[in-house]
mmCIF file of C-alpha atoms in Angstrom:
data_model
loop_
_atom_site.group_PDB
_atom_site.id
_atom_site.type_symbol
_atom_site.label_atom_id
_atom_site.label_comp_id
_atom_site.label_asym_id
_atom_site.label_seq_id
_atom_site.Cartn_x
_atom_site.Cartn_y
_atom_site.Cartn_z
ATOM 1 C CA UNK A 1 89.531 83.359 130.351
ATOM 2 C CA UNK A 2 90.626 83.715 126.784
ATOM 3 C CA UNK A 3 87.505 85.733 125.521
ATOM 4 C CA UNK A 4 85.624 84.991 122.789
ATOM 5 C CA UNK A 5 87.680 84.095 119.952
ATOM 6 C CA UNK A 6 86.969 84.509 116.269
ATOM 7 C CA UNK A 7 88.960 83.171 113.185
ATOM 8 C CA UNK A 8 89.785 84.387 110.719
ATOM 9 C CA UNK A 9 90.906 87.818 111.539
ATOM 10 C CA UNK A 10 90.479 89.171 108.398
ATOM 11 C CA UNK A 11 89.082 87.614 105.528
ATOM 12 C CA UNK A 12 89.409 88.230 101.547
ATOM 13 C CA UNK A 13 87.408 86.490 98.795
ATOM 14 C CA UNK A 14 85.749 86.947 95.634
ATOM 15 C CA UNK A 15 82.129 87.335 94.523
ATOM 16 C CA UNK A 16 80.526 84.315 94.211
ATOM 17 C CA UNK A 17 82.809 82.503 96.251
ATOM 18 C CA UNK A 18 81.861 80.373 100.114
ATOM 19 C CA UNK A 19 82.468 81.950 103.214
ATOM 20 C CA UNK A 20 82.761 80.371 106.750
ATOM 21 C CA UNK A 21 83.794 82.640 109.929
ATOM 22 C CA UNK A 22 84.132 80.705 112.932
ATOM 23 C CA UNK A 23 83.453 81.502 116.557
ATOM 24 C CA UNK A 24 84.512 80.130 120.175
ATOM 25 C CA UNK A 25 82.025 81.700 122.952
ATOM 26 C CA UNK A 26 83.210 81.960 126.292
ATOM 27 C CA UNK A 27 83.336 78.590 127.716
ATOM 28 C CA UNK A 28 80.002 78.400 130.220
ATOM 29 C CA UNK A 29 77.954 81.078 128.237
ATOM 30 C CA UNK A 30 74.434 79.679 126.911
ATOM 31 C CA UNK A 31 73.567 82.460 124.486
ATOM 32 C CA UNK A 32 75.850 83.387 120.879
ATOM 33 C CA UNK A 33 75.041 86.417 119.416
ATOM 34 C CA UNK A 34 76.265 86.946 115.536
ATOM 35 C CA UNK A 35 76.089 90.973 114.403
ATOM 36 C CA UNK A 36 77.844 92.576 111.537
ATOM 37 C CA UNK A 37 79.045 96.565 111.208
ATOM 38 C CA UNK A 38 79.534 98.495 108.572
ATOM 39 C CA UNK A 39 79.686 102.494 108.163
ATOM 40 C CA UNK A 40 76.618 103.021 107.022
ATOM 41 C CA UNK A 41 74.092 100.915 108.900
ATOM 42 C CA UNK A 42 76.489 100.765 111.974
ATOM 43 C CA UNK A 43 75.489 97.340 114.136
ATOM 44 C CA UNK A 44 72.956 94.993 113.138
ATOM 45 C CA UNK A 45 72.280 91.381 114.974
ATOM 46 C CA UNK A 46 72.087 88.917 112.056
ATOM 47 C CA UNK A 47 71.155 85.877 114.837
ATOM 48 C CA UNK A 48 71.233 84.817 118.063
ATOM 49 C CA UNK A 49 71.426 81.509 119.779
ATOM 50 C CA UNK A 50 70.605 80.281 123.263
ATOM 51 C CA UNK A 51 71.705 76.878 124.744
ATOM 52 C CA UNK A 52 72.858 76.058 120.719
ATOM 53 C CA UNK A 53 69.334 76.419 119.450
ATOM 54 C CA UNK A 54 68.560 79.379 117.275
ATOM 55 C CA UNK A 55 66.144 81.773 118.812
ATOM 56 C CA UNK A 56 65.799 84.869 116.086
ATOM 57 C CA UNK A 57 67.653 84.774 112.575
ATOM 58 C CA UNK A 58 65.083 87.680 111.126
ATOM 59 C CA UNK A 59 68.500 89.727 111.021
ATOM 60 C CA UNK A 60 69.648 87.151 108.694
ATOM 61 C CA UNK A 61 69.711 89.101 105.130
ATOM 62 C CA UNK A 62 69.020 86.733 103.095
ATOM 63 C CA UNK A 63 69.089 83.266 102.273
ATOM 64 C CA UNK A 64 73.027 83.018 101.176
ATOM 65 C CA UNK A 65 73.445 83.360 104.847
ATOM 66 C CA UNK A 66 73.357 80.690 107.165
ATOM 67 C CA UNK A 67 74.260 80.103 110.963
ATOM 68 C CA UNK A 68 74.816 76.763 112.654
ATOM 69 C CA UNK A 69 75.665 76.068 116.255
ATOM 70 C CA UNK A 70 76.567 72.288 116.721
ATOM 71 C CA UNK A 71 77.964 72.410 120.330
ATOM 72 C CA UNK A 72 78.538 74.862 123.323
ATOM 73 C CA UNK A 73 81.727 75.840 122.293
ATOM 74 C CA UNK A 74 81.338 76.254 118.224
ATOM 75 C CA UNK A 75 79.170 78.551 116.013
ATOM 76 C CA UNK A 76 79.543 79.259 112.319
ATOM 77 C CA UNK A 77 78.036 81.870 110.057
ATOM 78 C CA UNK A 78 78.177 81.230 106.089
ATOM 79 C CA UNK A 79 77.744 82.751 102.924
ATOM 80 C CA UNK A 80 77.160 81.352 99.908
ATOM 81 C CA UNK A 81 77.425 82.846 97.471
ATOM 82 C CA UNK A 82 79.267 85.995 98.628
ATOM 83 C CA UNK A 83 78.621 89.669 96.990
ATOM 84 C CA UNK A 84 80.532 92.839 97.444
ATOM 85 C CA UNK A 85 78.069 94.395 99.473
ATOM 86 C CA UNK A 86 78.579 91.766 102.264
ATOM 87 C CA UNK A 87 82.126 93.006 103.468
ATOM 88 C CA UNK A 88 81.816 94.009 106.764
ATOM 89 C CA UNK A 89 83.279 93.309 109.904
ATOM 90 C CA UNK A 90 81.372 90.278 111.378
ATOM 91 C CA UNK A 91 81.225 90.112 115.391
ATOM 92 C CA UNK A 92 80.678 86.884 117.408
ATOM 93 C CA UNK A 93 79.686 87.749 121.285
ATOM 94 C CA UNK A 94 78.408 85.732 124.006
ATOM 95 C CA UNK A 95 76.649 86.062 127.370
ATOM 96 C CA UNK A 96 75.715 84.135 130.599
ATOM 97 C CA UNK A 97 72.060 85.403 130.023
ATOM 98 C CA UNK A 98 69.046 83.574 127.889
ATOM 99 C CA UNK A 99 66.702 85.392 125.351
ATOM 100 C CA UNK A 100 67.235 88.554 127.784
ATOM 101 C CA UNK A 101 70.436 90.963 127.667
ATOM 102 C CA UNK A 102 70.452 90.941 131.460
ATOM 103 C CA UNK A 103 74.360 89.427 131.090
ATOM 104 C CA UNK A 104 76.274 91.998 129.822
ATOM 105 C CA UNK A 105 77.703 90.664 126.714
ATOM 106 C CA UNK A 106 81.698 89.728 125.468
ATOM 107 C CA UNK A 107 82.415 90.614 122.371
ATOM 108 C CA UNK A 108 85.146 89.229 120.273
ATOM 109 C CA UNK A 109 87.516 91.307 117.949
ATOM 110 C CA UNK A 110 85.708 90.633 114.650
ATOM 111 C CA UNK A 111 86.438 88.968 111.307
ATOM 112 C CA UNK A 112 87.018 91.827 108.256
ATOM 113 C CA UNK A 113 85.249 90.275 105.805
ATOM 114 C CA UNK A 114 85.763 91.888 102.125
ATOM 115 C CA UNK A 115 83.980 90.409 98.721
ATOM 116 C CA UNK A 116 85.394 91.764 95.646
ATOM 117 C CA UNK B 1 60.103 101.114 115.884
ATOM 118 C CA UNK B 2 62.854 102.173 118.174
ATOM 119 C CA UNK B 3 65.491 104.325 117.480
ATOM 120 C CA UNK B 4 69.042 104.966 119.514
ATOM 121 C CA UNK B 5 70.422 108.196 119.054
ATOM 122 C CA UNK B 6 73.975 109.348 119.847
ATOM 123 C CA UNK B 7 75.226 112.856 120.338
ATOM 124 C CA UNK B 8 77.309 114.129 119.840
ATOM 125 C CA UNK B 9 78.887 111.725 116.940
ATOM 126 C CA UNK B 10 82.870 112.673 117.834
ATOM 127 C CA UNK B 11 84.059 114.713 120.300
ATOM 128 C CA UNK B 12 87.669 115.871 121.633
ATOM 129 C CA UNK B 13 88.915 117.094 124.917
ATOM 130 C CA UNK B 14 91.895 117.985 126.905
ATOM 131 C CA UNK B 15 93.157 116.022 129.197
ATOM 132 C CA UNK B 16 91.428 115.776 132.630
ATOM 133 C CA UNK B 17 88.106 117.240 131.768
ATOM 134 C CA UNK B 18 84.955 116.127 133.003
ATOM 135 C CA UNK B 19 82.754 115.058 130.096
ATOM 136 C CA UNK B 20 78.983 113.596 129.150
ATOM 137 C CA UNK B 21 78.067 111.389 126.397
ATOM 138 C CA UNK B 22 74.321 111.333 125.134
ATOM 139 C CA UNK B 23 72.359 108.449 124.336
ATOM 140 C CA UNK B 24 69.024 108.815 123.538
ATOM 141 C CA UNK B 25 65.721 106.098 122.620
ATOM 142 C CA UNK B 26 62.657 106.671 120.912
ATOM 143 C CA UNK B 27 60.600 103.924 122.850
ATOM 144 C CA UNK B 28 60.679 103.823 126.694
ATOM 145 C CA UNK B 29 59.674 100.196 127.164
ATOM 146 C CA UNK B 30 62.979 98.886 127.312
ATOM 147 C CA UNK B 31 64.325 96.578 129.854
ATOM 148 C CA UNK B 32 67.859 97.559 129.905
ATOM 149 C CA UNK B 33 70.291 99.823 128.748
ATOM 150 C CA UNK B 34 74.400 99.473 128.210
ATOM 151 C CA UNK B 35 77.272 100.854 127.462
ATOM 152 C CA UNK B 36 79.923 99.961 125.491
ATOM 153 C CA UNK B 37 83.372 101.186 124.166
ATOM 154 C CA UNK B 38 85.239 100.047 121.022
ATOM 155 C CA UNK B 39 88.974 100.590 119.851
ATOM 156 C CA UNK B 40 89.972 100.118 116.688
ATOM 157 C CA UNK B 41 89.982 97.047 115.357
ATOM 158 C CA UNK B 42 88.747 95.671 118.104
ATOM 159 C CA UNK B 43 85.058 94.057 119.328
ATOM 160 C CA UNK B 44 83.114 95.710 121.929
ATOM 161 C CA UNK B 45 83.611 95.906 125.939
ATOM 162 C CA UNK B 46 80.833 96.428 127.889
ATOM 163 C CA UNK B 47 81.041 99.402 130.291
ATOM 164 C CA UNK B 48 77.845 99.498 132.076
ATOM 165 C CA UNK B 49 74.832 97.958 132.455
ATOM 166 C CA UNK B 50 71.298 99.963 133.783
ATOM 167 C CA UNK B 51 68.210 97.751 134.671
ATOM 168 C CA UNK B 52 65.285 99.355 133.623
ATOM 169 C CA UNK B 53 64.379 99.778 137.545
ATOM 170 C CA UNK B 54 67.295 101.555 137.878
ATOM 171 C CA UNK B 55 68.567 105.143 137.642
ATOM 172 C CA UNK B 56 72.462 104.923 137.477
ATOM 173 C CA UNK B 57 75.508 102.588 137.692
ATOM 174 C CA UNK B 58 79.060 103.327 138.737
ATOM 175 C CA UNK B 59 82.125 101.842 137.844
ATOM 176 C CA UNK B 60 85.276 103.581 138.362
ATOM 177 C CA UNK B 61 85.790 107.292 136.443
ATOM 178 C CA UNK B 62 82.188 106.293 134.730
ATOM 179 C CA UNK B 63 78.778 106.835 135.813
ATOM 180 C CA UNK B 64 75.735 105.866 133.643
ATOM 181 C CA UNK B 65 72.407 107.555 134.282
ATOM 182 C CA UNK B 66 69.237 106.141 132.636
ATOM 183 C CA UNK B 67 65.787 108.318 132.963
ATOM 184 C CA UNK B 68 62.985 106.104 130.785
ATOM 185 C CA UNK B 69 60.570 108.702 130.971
ATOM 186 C CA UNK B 70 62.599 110.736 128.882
ATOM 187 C CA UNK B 71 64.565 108.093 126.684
ATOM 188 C CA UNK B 72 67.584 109.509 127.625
ATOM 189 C CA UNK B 73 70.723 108.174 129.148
ATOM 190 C CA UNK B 74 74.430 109.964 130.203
ATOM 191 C CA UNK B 75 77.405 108.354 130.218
ATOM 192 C CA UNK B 76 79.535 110.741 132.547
ATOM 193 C CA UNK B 77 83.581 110.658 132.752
ATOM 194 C CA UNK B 78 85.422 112.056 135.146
ATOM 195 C CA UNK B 79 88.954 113.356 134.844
ATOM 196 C CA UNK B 80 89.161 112.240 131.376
ATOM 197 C CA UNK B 81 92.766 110.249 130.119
ATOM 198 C CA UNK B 82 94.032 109.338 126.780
ATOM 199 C CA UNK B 83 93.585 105.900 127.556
ATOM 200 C CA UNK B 84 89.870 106.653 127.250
ATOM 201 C CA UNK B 85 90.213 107.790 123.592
ATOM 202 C CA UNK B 86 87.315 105.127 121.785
ATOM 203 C CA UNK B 87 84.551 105.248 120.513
ATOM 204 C CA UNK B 88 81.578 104.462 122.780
ATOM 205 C CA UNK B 89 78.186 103.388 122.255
ATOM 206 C CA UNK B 90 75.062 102.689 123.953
ATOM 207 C CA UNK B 91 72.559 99.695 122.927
ATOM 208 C CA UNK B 92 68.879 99.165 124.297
ATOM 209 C CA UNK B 93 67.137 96.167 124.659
ATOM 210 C CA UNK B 94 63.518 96.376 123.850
ATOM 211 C CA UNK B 95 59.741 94.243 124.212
ATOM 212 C CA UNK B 96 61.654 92.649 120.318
ATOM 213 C CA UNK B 97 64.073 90.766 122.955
ATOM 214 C CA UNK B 98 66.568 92.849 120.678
ATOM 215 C CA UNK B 99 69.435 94.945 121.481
ATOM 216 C CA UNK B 100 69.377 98.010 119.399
ATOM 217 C CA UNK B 101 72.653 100.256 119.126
ATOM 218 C CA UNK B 102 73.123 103.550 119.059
ATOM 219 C CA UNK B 103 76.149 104.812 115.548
ATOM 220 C CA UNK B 104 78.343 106.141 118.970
ATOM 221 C CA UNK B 105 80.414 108.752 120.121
ATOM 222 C CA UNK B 106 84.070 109.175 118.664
ATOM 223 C CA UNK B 107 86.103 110.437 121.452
ATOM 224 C CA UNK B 108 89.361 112.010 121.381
ATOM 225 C CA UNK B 109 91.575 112.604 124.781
ATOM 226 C CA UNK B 110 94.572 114.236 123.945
ATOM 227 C CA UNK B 111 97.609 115.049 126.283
#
């Protein structure tokens, strides 16, 4: 079981510029969970998917983010265009469960994201 | 709204003591509760999970307590190691189908 596995590990870009972190769930999971953490708001859930279909994006900031999930095995979150205040480290996890958090959930180990 | 509180925000021990992590919530309707630890750089590893029908869970040198009445849960560890040095955190999931985390608990074993 490789985990859940997130590219890149760390990411640097400029304002303005496109923004595509990738994840890999745990092969046989049904639910994808996207959050982002920063210092100051610590963990937030940005979206979550079950069976690939997306279930709640209201954590989604704003509309320069976007979330896809074309297969079991793939999920990408966007930004476009990307501002400072967007660096954060971005988490992918997955679970066994559905909507509920009765699966405990696998994280992976984050993509550093940092806009200047 | 609810609310996860964690206290205390760092903490550091000895070696070998016995210590207790807080968690608190500010709703009680919640339908589980977990634990989780973080190293540096690293994602999350859940610890523990409590079912809302339950009162504790046991795994190893931890034991999680949840009382919903209160909005309160423990995380207790028993003869504390370096290896344990993380920082841990508790998350609720609520009647919003969300799981809401607590800022967590810096902790610092030393030798």
């Amino acid at each position: 079981d490789a985990g859940v596995i997130q590219s890149p590990r760390h990411e640097v870009t400029e304002m303005g510029q496109e923004v595509t972190l990738r994840c890999k769930p745990i092969s046989g999971h049904n639910s994808l969970f996207w959050y982002r953490q920063t210092m100051m708001r610590g963990l937030e859930l940005l979206i979550y998917f079950n069976n690939n279909v997306p279930i709640d994006d209201s954590g989604m900031p704003e509309d320069r983010f976007s979330a896809k999930m074309p297969n079991a095995s793939f999920s990408t979150l966007k930004i476009q265009p990307s501002e400072p205040r967007d660096s954060a480290v971005y988490f992918c996890a997955s679970s066994l469960g559905g909507a509920s958090y009765n699966s405990p959930l696998h994280f992976g180990n984050g993509t550093r994201l940092t806009v200047t | 709204k609810q609310e996860v509180t964690q206290i205390p925000a760092a903490l550091s021990v000895p070696e070998g003591e016995n210590l207790v992590l807080n968690c608190s919530f500010t709703d009680s309707a919640i339908y589980n509760l977990q634990w989780f630890r973080q190293d540096p750089g690293k994602g999350l590893t859940s610890l523990l999970l409590i079912q809302s029908s339950q009162r504790e869970q046991t795994s190893g040198r931890l034991n999680a307590s949840l009382d919903k009445s209160s909005g309160r849960s423990t995380l207790y560890i028993a003869a504390s190691q370096p290896g344990d040095s993380a920082t841990y955190l508790c998350a609720v999931e609520d009647n919003t189908d969300k799981l809401i985390f607590g800022t967590g608990t810096r902790l610092q074993v030393f030798p």
